[in-house]
XYZ file of C-alpha atoms in Angstrom:
714
model
C -27.664 64.356 14.089
C -31.150 66.015 13.696
C -34.164 63.724 13.762
C -35.047 64.815 10.010
C -31.540 63.980 8.841
C -31.640 60.600 10.541
C -35.128 59.715 9.365
C -34.162 60.678 5.711
C -31.000 58.580 5.930
C -32.897 55.517 7.204
C -35.541 55.874 4.646
C -32.802 56.068 1.997
C -31.001 52.913 3.269
C -34.460 51.002 3.855
C -35.383 51.804 0.043
C -35.892 48.701 -2.190
C -33.592 49.905 -4.764
C -30.895 50.865 -2.545
C -27.371 49.751 -3.899
C -24.328 50.164 -1.573
C -21.656 50.614 -4.228
C -23.673 53.466 -6.016
C -24.535 55.193 -2.703
C -20.791 55.316 -1.668
C -19.701 56.497 -5.215
C -22.286 59.336 -5.042
C -21.143 60.105 -1.335
C -17.481 60.421 -2.212
C -18.217 62.521 -5.224
C -20.331 65.195 -3.032
C -18.075 65.198 0.052
C -15.489 67.668 0.459
C -12.899 65.825 2.162
C -12.027 63.067 5.046
C -13.907 65.165 7.605
C -17.271 64.802 5.779
C -16.724 61.058 5.140
C -15.886 60.619 8.788
C -19.115 62.439 9.898
C -21.207 60.453 7.580
C -19.738 57.167 8.721
C -20.350 58.134 12.375
C -24.051 58.780 11.336
C -24.394 55.366 9.762
C -22.955 53.701 12.853
C -25.541 55.745 15.224
C -28.233 54.701 12.892
C -27.197 50.989 13.021
C -26.852 51.098 16.795
C -30.259 52.680 17.375
C -31.646 49.978 15.083
C -30.175 47.257 16.928
C -31.453 48.488 20.311
C -34.915 48.684 18.931
C -34.758 45.398 17.488
C -33.437 43.831 20.894
C -36.204 45.959 22.817
C -38.826 44.503 20.579
C -37.610 41.105 21.047
C -37.676 41.474 24.767
C -41.174 42.732 24.791
C -42.321 39.784 22.700
C -40.067 37.115 24.519
C -42.738 36.202 27.188
C -45.562 35.981 24.509
C -43.433 33.448 22.562
C -42.805 31.400 25.621
C -46.499 31.275 26.632
C -47.629 30.470 23.261
C -45.036 27.700 22.773
C -46.119 26.248 26.171
C -49.876 26.300 25.028
C -49.013 24.624 21.842
C -47.186 21.799 23.716
C -50.238 21.552 25.935
C -52.653 21.336 23.103
C -50.467 18.754 21.492
C -50.337 16.570 24.550
C -54.124 16.738 24.934
C -54.627 15.966 21.273
C -52.426 12.867 21.638
C -54.214 11.734 24.738
C -57.626 12.268 22.991
C -56.294 10.111 19.891
C -55.246 7.268 22.179
C -58.656 7.380 23.965
C -60.325 7.204 20.551
C -58.247 4.277 19.489
C -59.048 2.337 22.639
C -62.800 2.788 22.464
C -62.786 1.708 18.845
C -61.024 -1.439 19.751
C -63.419 -2.075 22.540
C -66.418 -1.588 20.327
C -64.962 -4.064 17.747
C -64.190 -6.737 20.495
C -67.790 -6.702 21.735
C -69.402 -8.715 18.947
C -66.443 -11.195 19.013
C -67.181 -11.732 22.875
C -71.013 -12.206 22.049
C -70.300 -15.067 19.631
C -69.674 -17.801 22.346
C -72.832 -16.845 24.315
C -74.966 -16.956 21.194
C -73.593 -20.300 20.279
C -74.411 -21.635 23.851
C -78.112 -20.060 23.555
C -78.659 -22.049 20.094
C -77.555 -25.224 21.903
C -79.801 -24.931 24.769
C -82.735 -24.164 22.529
C -82.081 -27.533 20.874
C -81.655 -29.485 24.041
C -83.252 -27.813 26.825
C -83.212 -30.840 29.274
C -79.771 -32.243 29.736
C -76.607 -31.690 27.694
C -77.376 -27.857 26.767
C -77.749 -26.868 30.420
C -74.456 -28.712 31.274
C -72.762 -26.873 28.517
C -74.250 -23.662 29.509
C -72.752 -24.146 33.041
C -69.440 -24.949 31.654
C -69.604 -21.863 29.567
C -70.349 -19.719 32.579
C -67.585 -21.278 34.449
C -65.285 -20.433 31.551
C -65.095 -23.744 29.866
C -66.418 -24.810 26.587
C -66.546 -28.386 25.121
C -64.627 -29.335 22.136
C -65.654 -27.356 19.011
C -66.911 -24.147 21.014
C -63.314 -24.166 22.863
C -61.599 -23.967 19.483
C -63.902 -21.482 18.319
C -63.226 -19.097 21.334
C -59.404 -19.673 20.653
C -59.845 -18.782 17.214
C -61.718 -15.620 18.162
C -58.803 -14.527 20.522
C -56.171 -14.979 17.833
C -58.638 -12.825 15.317
C -59.054 -10.225 17.971
C -55.216 -9.806 18.185
C -54.833 -9.794 14.482
C -57.616 -7.256 14.234
C -56.081 -4.930 16.929
C -52.661 -5.119 15.242
C -54.238 -4.511 11.900
C -56.129 -1.412 13.383
C -53.010 0.258 14.895
C -50.883 -0.473 11.750
C -53.325 1.205 9.589
C -51.860 4.406 11.184
C -48.179 3.470 9.962
C -47.301 4.216 6.476
C -45.303 1.776 4.519
C -45.413 -1.301 6.667
C -48.420 -3.257 5.012
C -45.826 -5.608 3.325
C -44.140 -6.476 6.628
C -47.127 -8.246 8.391
C -47.062 -12.061 8.268
C -49.562 -14.577 9.534
C -49.054 -15.373 13.146
C -48.112 -11.870 14.224
C -49.872 -9.974 16.996
C -49.254 -6.854 19.039
C -47.869 -7.110 22.458
C -47.049 -3.649 23.658
C -46.645 -0.195 21.967
C -45.872 3.360 22.984
C -44.207 6.782 22.380
C -40.623 7.072 22.680
C -37.941 9.697 22.055
C -34.792 8.651 20.184
C -31.397 10.228 21.061
C -28.011 10.287 19.362
C -25.683 7.579 20.689
C -22.508 9.533 20.545
C -23.534 13.065 21.749
C -26.864 12.315 23.377
C -28.644 14.907 21.290
C -32.510 14.494 20.696
C -33.294 13.156 17.268
C -36.859 12.596 16.695
C -40.061 11.431 18.338
C -41.019 7.736 17.672
C -43.588 5.229 18.309
C -42.721 1.470 19.135
C -44.915 -1.450 18.230
C -43.707 -4.526 19.916
C -45.044 -7.813 18.289
C -44.584 -11.420 19.265
C -41.504 -11.826 17.041
C -40.236 -8.221 16.100
C -40.151 -4.695 17.111
C -41.212 -2.003 14.650
C -40.234 1.472 14.893
C -42.357 4.462 13.296
C -41.611 8.055 13.259
C -44.011 10.788 13.893
C -45.820 12.852 11.049
C -46.098 16.269 12.292
C -48.659 17.477 9.620
C -50.910 14.487 10.286
C -51.540 13.907 13.995
C -52.006 10.314 15.133
C -50.320 8.930 11.991
C -46.722 7.564 11.603
C -44.190 6.530 8.984
C -42.456 3.267 8.919
C -38.743 3.554 10.165
C -37.199 0.280 11.012
C -38.173 -3.419 11.782
C -36.061 -5.578 14.045
C -36.449 -9.321 14.655
C -36.338 -10.138 18.398
C -33.917 -12.882 17.995
C -31.169 -10.590 16.744
C -32.059 -7.758 19.270
C -30.336 -7.037 22.520
C -31.815 -4.693 25.219
C -29.485 -2.707 27.559
C -30.617 -0.543 30.495
C -29.032 2.942 30.435
C -27.973 4.180 33.900
C -29.775 7.538 34.661
C -27.539 10.370 34.323
C -29.585 13.592 34.854
C -30.761 15.261 32.710
C -30.534 12.135 30.662
C -32.919 9.434 32.365
C -35.353 6.968 31.595
C -33.415 5.806 28.623
C -32.663 2.147 27.381
C -30.611 1.002 24.398
C -31.213 -1.448 21.756
C -28.371 -3.221 20.222
C -28.733 -4.753 16.786
C -25.835 -5.332 14.334
C -24.298 -3.314 13.040
C -25.931 -0.305 14.827
C -27.338 0.647 18.175
C -30.145 3.150 19.021
C -31.143 4.807 22.227
C -34.672 5.625 23.317
C -36.159 7.627 26.177
C -39.521 6.778 27.888
C -41.926 9.079 29.129
C -41.319 8.181 32.880
C -39.425 5.519 34.845
C -42.589 3.318 34.893
C -43.086 3.028 31.114
C -39.213 2.498 30.728
C -39.462 -0.419 33.309
C -42.578 -1.665 31.480
C -40.669 -1.698 28.184
C -37.624 -3.494 29.547
C -39.822 -6.194 31.154
C -42.178 -6.815 28.268
C -39.237 -6.974 25.974
C -37.319 -9.517 27.839
C -40.590 -11.496 28.443
C -41.477 -11.530 24.561
C -37.822 -12.515 23.707
C -38.063 -15.361 26.250
C -41.359 -16.478 25.005
C -40.154 -16.689 21.514
C -36.893 -18.417 22.312
C -39.143 -21.135 24.296
C -41.468 -21.374 21.455
C -38.588 -22.041 18.986
C -37.035 -24.330 21.478
C -40.011 -26.482 21.581
C -40.516 -26.486 17.774
C -36.862 -27.692 17.564
C -37.612 -30.365 20.124
C -40.639 -31.430 18.182
C -38.787 -31.686 15.032
C -36.048 -33.674 16.691
C -38.511 -36.046 18.505
C -38.254 -39.632 16.783
C -41.464 -40.363 14.701
C -43.393 -43.530 15.038
C -42.454 -46.062 12.384
C -45.006 -46.916 9.923
C -47.008 -50.073 10.599
C -46.092 -52.930 8.492
C -49.121 -55.090 7.349
C -48.305 -58.571 8.187
C -48.958 -61.174 5.324
C -51.475 -62.946 7.645
C -53.719 -59.978 7.763
C -53.759 -59.221 4.039
C -55.686 -62.000 2.225
C -54.822 -60.475 -1.258
C -51.198 -60.797 -0.930
C -49.822 -63.924 -2.703
C -47.467 -65.998 -0.666
C -43.907 -65.760 -2.178
C -41.398 -67.540 -0.433
C -38.667 -66.211 -2.791
C -39.202 -62.574 -1.600
C -36.142 -60.991 -0.100
C -36.583 -60.083 3.580
C -37.298 -56.558 4.407
C -34.251 -54.513 5.466
C -34.699 -52.975 9.068
C -35.000 -49.251 9.182
C -31.964 -47.365 10.404
C -33.164 -45.215 13.394
C -31.683 -41.640 12.907
C -29.285 -40.749 15.745
C -30.564 -37.911 17.762
C -28.632 -34.814 18.745
C -29.347 -33.240 22.115
C -29.947 -29.462 21.431
C -31.854 -28.731 24.482
C -28.987 -27.421 26.595
C -29.491 -23.834 27.764
C -26.234 -22.670 26.292
C -27.185 -23.863 22.788
C -30.628 -22.494 23.075
C -29.332 -19.157 23.960
C -26.383 -19.336 21.564
C -27.678 -17.092 18.674
C -28.926 -14.539 21.219
C -25.584 -14.569 23.022
C -23.499 -14.237 19.672
C -25.710 -11.186 18.939
C -24.825 -9.669 22.382
C -21.235 -10.440 21.928
C -21.016 -8.666 18.438
C -23.022 -5.747 19.752
C -20.677 -5.293 22.555
C -17.595 -5.971 20.477
C -16.521 -8.995 22.464
C -15.150 -10.724 19.612
C -13.055 -13.203 21.688
C -16.294 -14.348 23.450
C -18.065 -14.666 20.081
C -15.446 -16.994 18.638
C -15.207 -18.956 21.763
C -18.911 -19.769 21.636
C -18.456 -20.752 17.937
C -15.597 -23.021 18.971
C -17.470 -24.728 21.862
C -20.389 -25.283 19.503
C -18.158 -26.791 16.710
C -16.347 -29.040 19.223
C -19.671 -30.235 20.588
C -21.069 -31.040 17.089
C -17.913 -32.227 15.664
C -18.621 -36.134 15.461
C -22.495 -35.822 15.377
C -24.835 -36.309 12.554
C -26.837 -33.311 10.898
C -30.491 -33.809 11.215
C -32.815 -30.862 10.414
C -32.572 -29.281 13.871
C -28.846 -29.177 13.750
C -28.889 -27.903 9.997
C -31.444 -25.087 11.328
C -29.215 -24.244 14.369
C -26.054 -24.070 11.785
C -28.054 -21.813 9.509
C -28.585 -19.455 12.338
C -25.055 -19.544 13.721
C -23.687 -19.114 10.188
C -25.659 -15.860 9.933
C -23.919 -14.745 12.984
C -20.608 -15.693 11.759
C -21.237 -13.712 8.522
C -22.148 -10.604 10.833
C -19.190 -11.194 13.074
C -16.878 -11.428 9.954
C -18.284 -8.226 8.588
C -17.593 -6.433 11.925
C -14.003 -7.736 12.076
C -13.463 -6.674 8.267
C -14.883 -3.225 9.214
C -12.289 -3.137 12.266
C -9.506 -3.589 9.826
C -10.695 -1.391 6.950
C -8.639 1.861 6.341
C -11.681 3.934 7.143
C -11.214 3.178 10.902
C -8.568 4.894 12.994
C -4.898 4.034 12.025
C -3.635 5.019 15.465
C -2.022 2.426 17.553
C 0.452 0.855 15.089
C 0.312 -2.508 13.814
C -0.550 -4.053 17.302
C -3.943 -2.276 17.228
C -5.076 -4.813 14.419
C -4.017 -7.866 16.410
C -7.413 -8.493 17.929
C -9.395 -8.634 14.858
C -6.760 -10.405 12.872
C -6.515 -13.045 15.407
C -10.231 -13.602 15.569
C -10.436 -13.687 11.736
C -7.781 -16.485 11.648
C -9.590 -18.517 14.401
C -12.734 -18.161 12.119
C -10.682 -19.903 9.228
C -10.525 -16.486 7.270
C -6.747 -16.472 7.098
C -6.326 -15.165 3.823
C -8.776 -12.595 4.349
C -7.049 -11.524 7.485
C -3.814 -11.261 5.734
C -5.227 -9.219 2.794
C -6.945 -6.943 5.303
C -4.154 -6.530 7.553
C -1.590 -5.383 4.773
C -4.225 -3.268 3.386
C -4.625 -1.495 6.733
C -0.911 -1.016 7.206
C -0.434 0.111 3.628
C -3.011 2.971 4.440
C -1.195 3.717 7.734
C 2.231 4.009 6.047
C 0.652 6.173 3.219
C -0.934 8.492 5.721
C 2.270 8.727 7.794
C 4.330 9.846 4.789
C 1.783 12.241 3.694
C 1.685 13.898 7.233
C 5.337 14.518 7.066
C 5.975 18.251 6.801
C 8.303 19.320 4.066
C 10.446 21.872 5.789
C 14.138 22.776 6.083
C 16.996 21.006 4.244
C 16.261 18.057 2.013
C 18.477 15.912 3.765
C 16.655 16.586 7.056
C 13.377 15.497 5.473
C 14.939 12.307 3.995
C 16.036 11.316 7.713
C 12.547 11.803 8.886
C 11.130 9.923 6.039
C 13.420 6.961 6.324
C 12.663 6.836 10.043
C 9.067 6.850 9.601
C 8.683 4.497 6.814
C 11.365 1.949 7.762
C 10.085 1.905 11.366
C 6.662 1.215 10.114
C 7.912 -1.417 7.818
C 9.933 -3.142 10.545
C 6.923 -2.970 13.069
C 4.652 -4.377 10.398
C 7.007 -7.219 9.696
C 7.212 -8.194 13.332
C 3.502 -7.948 13.965
C 2.786 -10.160 10.748
C 5.214 -12.744 12.002
C 3.609 -12.821 15.404
C -0.011 -13.068 13.885
C 0.393 -15.440 11.111
C 2.940 -17.793 12.600
C 1.932 -21.313 11.730
C -0.403 -20.253 9.040
C -0.349 -21.067 5.309
C 3.051 -20.006 3.930
C 1.327 -18.173 1.076
C 0.663 -15.306 3.419
C 4.337 -14.734 3.563
C 4.397 -14.354 -0.089
C 1.535 -11.857 0.202
C 3.686 -9.953 2.634
C 6.731 -9.653 0.320
C 4.683 -8.413 -2.487
C 3.139 -5.938 0.005
C 6.569 -4.813 1.085
C 7.658 -4.181 -2.487
C 4.332 -2.198 -3.027
C 5.297 -0.188 0.177
C 8.735 0.374 -1.028
C 7.423 1.750 -4.283
C 5.295 4.390 -2.171
C 8.619 5.356 -0.232
C 10.450 5.720 -3.350
C 7.870 7.947 -5.060
C 7.967 10.481 -2.117
C 11.808 9.944 -1.859
C 12.444 10.779 -5.599
C 9.998 13.700 -5.730
C 11.898 15.511 -2.944
C 15.505 14.445 -3.985
C 15.572 14.208 -7.765
C 12.677 16.117 -8.975
C 13.772 19.144 -7.097
C 17.079 18.994 -8.992
C 19.101 18.772 -5.704
C 23.060 18.615 -6.104
C 24.593 15.231 -6.658
C 26.213 15.339 -3.286
C 22.926 15.825 -1.601
C 21.306 13.023 -3.596
C 24.188 10.787 -2.710
C 23.858 11.399 1.118
C 19.986 10.966 0.778
C 20.452 7.541 -1.183
C 23.112 6.440 1.548
C 20.789 7.114 4.399
C 18.101 5.242 2.760
C 20.385 2.080 1.986
C 21.481 2.258 5.634
C 17.863 2.151 7.059
C 17.033 -0.647 4.374
C 19.888 -2.772 5.730
C 18.500 -2.684 9.156
C 15.565 -4.851 7.964
C 18.099 -7.691 7.488
C 18.029 -8.313 11.398
C 14.457 -9.898 10.856
C 15.554 -11.515 7.852
C 14.028 -9.122 5.229
C 16.306 -7.918 2.501
C 14.582 -5.268 0.342
C 18.055 -3.616 -0.898
C 17.601 -4.973 -4.479
C 14.003 -3.773 -4.511
C 15.229 -0.151 -3.635
C 17.936 -0.401 -6.146
C 15.621 -1.452 -8.907
C 13.145 1.432 -8.150
C 15.800 4.170 -7.947
C 18.007 3.141 -10.757
C 16.249 5.353 -13.277
C 16.362 8.299 -11.007
C 20.048 7.844 -10.261
C 20.854 7.557 -13.987
C 19.127 10.629 -14.719
C 21.015 12.448 -11.979
C 24.408 11.143 -13.026
C 23.668 12.187 -16.673
C 22.524 15.614 -15.480
C 25.540 16.215 -13.406
C 27.910 14.868 -16.128
C 26.500 17.421 -18.531
C 27.082 20.198 -15.885
C 30.802 19.278 -15.678
C 31.140 18.995 -19.286
C 29.704 22.504 -19.916
C 31.801 24.076 -17.236
C 34.941 22.377 -18.643
C 34.139 23.568 -22.085
C 33.620 27.194 -20.894
C 36.930 27.211 -19.015
C 38.609 25.700 -21.888
C 37.473 28.428 -24.241
C 39.006 30.959 -21.815
C 42.321 29.049 -21.332
C 45.509 31.196 -21.477
C 47.791 28.577 -20.356
C 49.333 30.372 -17.527
C 50.591 29.277 -14.143
C 48.402 29.639 -11.085
C 49.283 32.394 -8.505
C 47.401 31.875 -5.278
C 48.699 34.931 -3.650
C 48.857 33.796 -0.154
C 50.394 30.756 1.615
C 46.959 30.015 3.031
C 45.365 29.483 -0.148
C 48.319 27.395 -1.372
C 47.982 25.201 1.628
C 44.342 24.774 1.245
C 44.802 23.678 -2.492
C 47.283 21.136 -1.387
C 44.852 19.997 1.270
C 42.145 19.461 -1.485
C 44.369 17.901 -3.964
C 45.444 15.426 -1.100
C 41.801 14.772 -0.282
C 41.296 13.958 -3.913
C 44.031 11.328 -3.834
C 46.920 13.384 -5.545
C 49.669 12.722 -3.219
C 52.440 14.080 -5.230
C 51.167 17.489 -5.871
C 54.135 19.000 -3.989
C 56.248 18.645 -7.162
C 53.941 20.940 -9.230
C 54.336 23.892 -6.657
C 56.792 26.485 -7.295
C 58.461 29.287 -5.394
C 56.339 31.639 -3.175
C 52.673 30.873 -3.972
C 52.912 29.741 -7.679
C 51.575 26.481 -9.001
C 53.153 25.050 -12.155
C 49.661 23.957 -13.558
C 46.846 25.684 -15.321
C 43.789 26.740 -13.430
C 41.590 24.845 -15.928
C 43.558 21.604 -15.164
C 43.340 22.131 -11.492
C 39.515 22.893 -11.476
C 38.961 19.946 -13.864
C 40.769 17.598 -11.440
C 38.865 18.739 -8.413
C 35.533 18.612 -10.146
C 36.052 15.099 -11.663
C 37.426 13.647 -8.382
C 34.392 15.223 -6.577
C 32.029 13.675 -9.221
C 33.524 10.185 -8.694
C 33.259 10.234 -5.047
C 29.568 11.196 -5.161
C 28.826 8.833 -7.827
C 30.424 5.898 -5.825
C 28.032 6.699 -3.179
C 25.053 5.969 -5.582
C 26.969 3.061 -6.993
C 25.203 -0.430 -7.331
C 26.011 -3.096 -10.036
C 23.230 -1.937 -12.337
C 24.780 1.539 -12.544
C 28.300 0.351 -13.501
C 28.378 1.029 -17.271
C 26.467 4.220 -16.852
C 29.024 5.569 -14.196
C 31.907 4.296 -16.296
C 30.708 5.885 -19.396
C 30.089 9.182 -17.764
C 33.700 9.175 -16.467
C 35.166 8.511 -19.915
C 33.127 11.432 -21.421
C 33.980 13.854 -18.926
C 37.874 12.965 -19.114
C 37.725 13.116 -22.925
C 36.859 16.696 -22.772
C 39.922 17.544 -20.875
C 42.386 15.162 -22.578
C 41.155 16.393 -26.011
C 41.573 20.007 -25.107
C 45.122 19.346 -23.995
C 45.897 17.238 -27.096
C 44.502 20.026 -29.430
C 46.323 22.818 -27.706
C 49.593 21.134 -27.805
C 49.424 20.512 -31.592
C 48.277 24.069 -32.172
C 50.648 26.176 -29.856
C 53.554 27.816 -31.547
C 55.091 29.510 -28.324
C 57.970 26.998 -27.194
C 57.463 28.073 -23.443
C 53.562 27.553 -23.507
C 54.025 24.428 -25.375
C 56.289 23.055 -22.527
C 53.861 24.318 -20.070
C 50.943 22.410 -21.825
C 53.192 19.373 -21.957
C 53.523 19.641 -18.181
C 49.769 19.930 -17.586
C 49.198 16.900 -20.134
C 51.754 15.007 -18.028
C 49.836 15.785 -14.895
C 46.707 14.417 -16.515
C 48.074 11.301 -17.885
C 50.496 10.158 -15.141
C 48.893 11.554 -12.078
C 44.957 12.288 -12.290
C 43.989 9.222 -14.570
C 45.831 6.625 -12.274
C 44.121 8.170 -9.244
C 40.611 8.032 -11.143
C 41.505 4.299 -11.936
C 42.546 3.379 -8.460
C 39.592 5.072 -6.678
C 37.124 3.635 -9.241
C 38.496 -0.111 -8.769
C 38.361 0.512 -4.872
C 34.610 1.599 -4.949
C 33.553 -0.920 -7.543
C 35.593 -3.839 -6.665
C 37.074 -4.467 -10.329
C 39.248 -2.551 -12.661
C 37.898 -0.558 -15.685
C 39.572 -1.532 -18.856
C 38.070 1.752 -20.589
C 39.936 3.861 -18.181
C 43.210 1.933 -18.725
C 42.819 2.378 -22.516
C 42.181 6.100 -22.220
C 45.324 6.534 -20.179
C 47.583 4.400 -22.540
C 46.460 6.258 -25.573
C 48.697 9.228 -26.561
C 45.931 10.749 -28.628
C 42.358 9.747 -28.210
C 40.912 11.252 -31.374
C 42.124 13.078 -34.363
C 41.169 16.815 -34.598
C 41.472 19.058 -37.788
C 44.820 20.998 -37.244
C 43.382 24.073 -38.721
C 40.449 24.278 -36.211
C 40.950 26.584 -33.436
C 38.324 24.985 -31.189
C 38.207 21.899 -29.277
C 35.784 19.131 -30.383
C 34.152 16.508 -28.192
């Protein structure tokens, strides 16, 4: 391809108004054949490869410059950050100078007033670092004010945290950190931590405003656990903060700063715990009883011998809360919850409840109870989340035992039962949805029954293990849940068996499999057979009605083509096969209806009706349960009426003596052989005789038909 042609093609492709569809259309119209299109395609490919090479070459040429520029930007950012910190420290130092000069000025004024004695002594004590009385208080107040001013100065750089400051808070430590994702250890963001005497404030960087931060989170120290993260290059100098219900990982600039963070966090937490312990001891200390003024010392009090004697004050019983395990209990509970040591947390709560069981409830105990109740609420939320369906459902019912047992120990038996059953319902639903619908319907039903009833059996056993000895109302909840789960199973079962219009024999086999699996639950004392009957009755009624209509339509069609001729099966094998089929239907005397060679002295319509009716009866008996008694009986009567009416009508309308005799022989077979077999088999399958079938057989003519009509009527 020439340079001029390539440049022309490039300009055409790079033009702003280029449209690929229009370009291809014009190219197809101008080309003479496939060869021109192939050549043009090669030119476009060559141009694309050339463009890619040029682009790659340009990237390689500028790559080193990109790296150097990024490095310079990083250096500049670090220097600006250091400069910002230096300026901040200088500003703090300048602000603290007037505060430091206040005590000296006060000492100078005192010396001017008393140059001889007391002033010089105070001045010497001031130089030694001690101030008398009010001056010492002034100095202490100035120190607290300096801490507050330093904190205020630093937090002016943090947007959105003004409302979080409270009286008595001061800054202990601060520094830059890098936050990492806890799961994949991917870098998330740069943050700045402000450690105060009772909390930790985390703020994120504002890239567009250097030296400024935006408020991110505030964590009270009494609910915070610090964990050292072992170095695993390139991940090093990290530590983890655990606070319910989350955890965060931060990386310090180096090992020294990491160690400082860990030490100052532990020291601050320890100081806070010690401060609150002292406050509790002071609150629990007995107060001096009020002085009662004696009558002798009160000259204005009248003597009254009738006054009742004053009742002695009952001294409130003290509760010793100074033990170390009680002081550290809230923090230990936080650590147990963060580390998912649920058993340890509940053991601590049981230990505390046992210790305070018979003791009074003064204010310190109530305060401790309030802190512990908050941890109990957090622990309950974690356990509830463990049992939520959003968690992984793998592991079966036993995977829930840990959370359920701890909820029961916390006195949350009803909630544990509700969450356990909800978790298992989600697991059963997921297991059913994950079944692949493939192959024959019966194979799928075998898999469905195995998955569902195995899950139900395991759930029942686990429920009995977890809730043994608890309120019996939980067992009622389980029965209600089992009925609901059975409804879920029947929905999937009916959708595959009945909604897909499977044959009655397939439906019967599927229902038989479901009943057999359901009966296995009787081994643990759980009988749900009546529930599956109640849920399937409507679908089975529909299946029986549908198959009954199919038999009636088929029988009517054969009746319309009836010629009343004997059957000729042509071969002995076919005759033997028919004899075996009739024997399996319960017709034991079929031999008397066979003639010479391969002839059968019955009509094809009557023989086909017999096989179809007995097949319908056998499959229907597999589906039978008491609620379907009348439905099955009425369906059988309707099917038999079609054949009996047709024979009765043909017998009255036929004029040929030979055919009339043949029709009588078929009628005799129906009344004396087929109907008794149907009655007997129905009574065996159901357990009681059917009067409707007996009346049907005993009647010579079931309904009257218009003699002039030439069609059968149902």
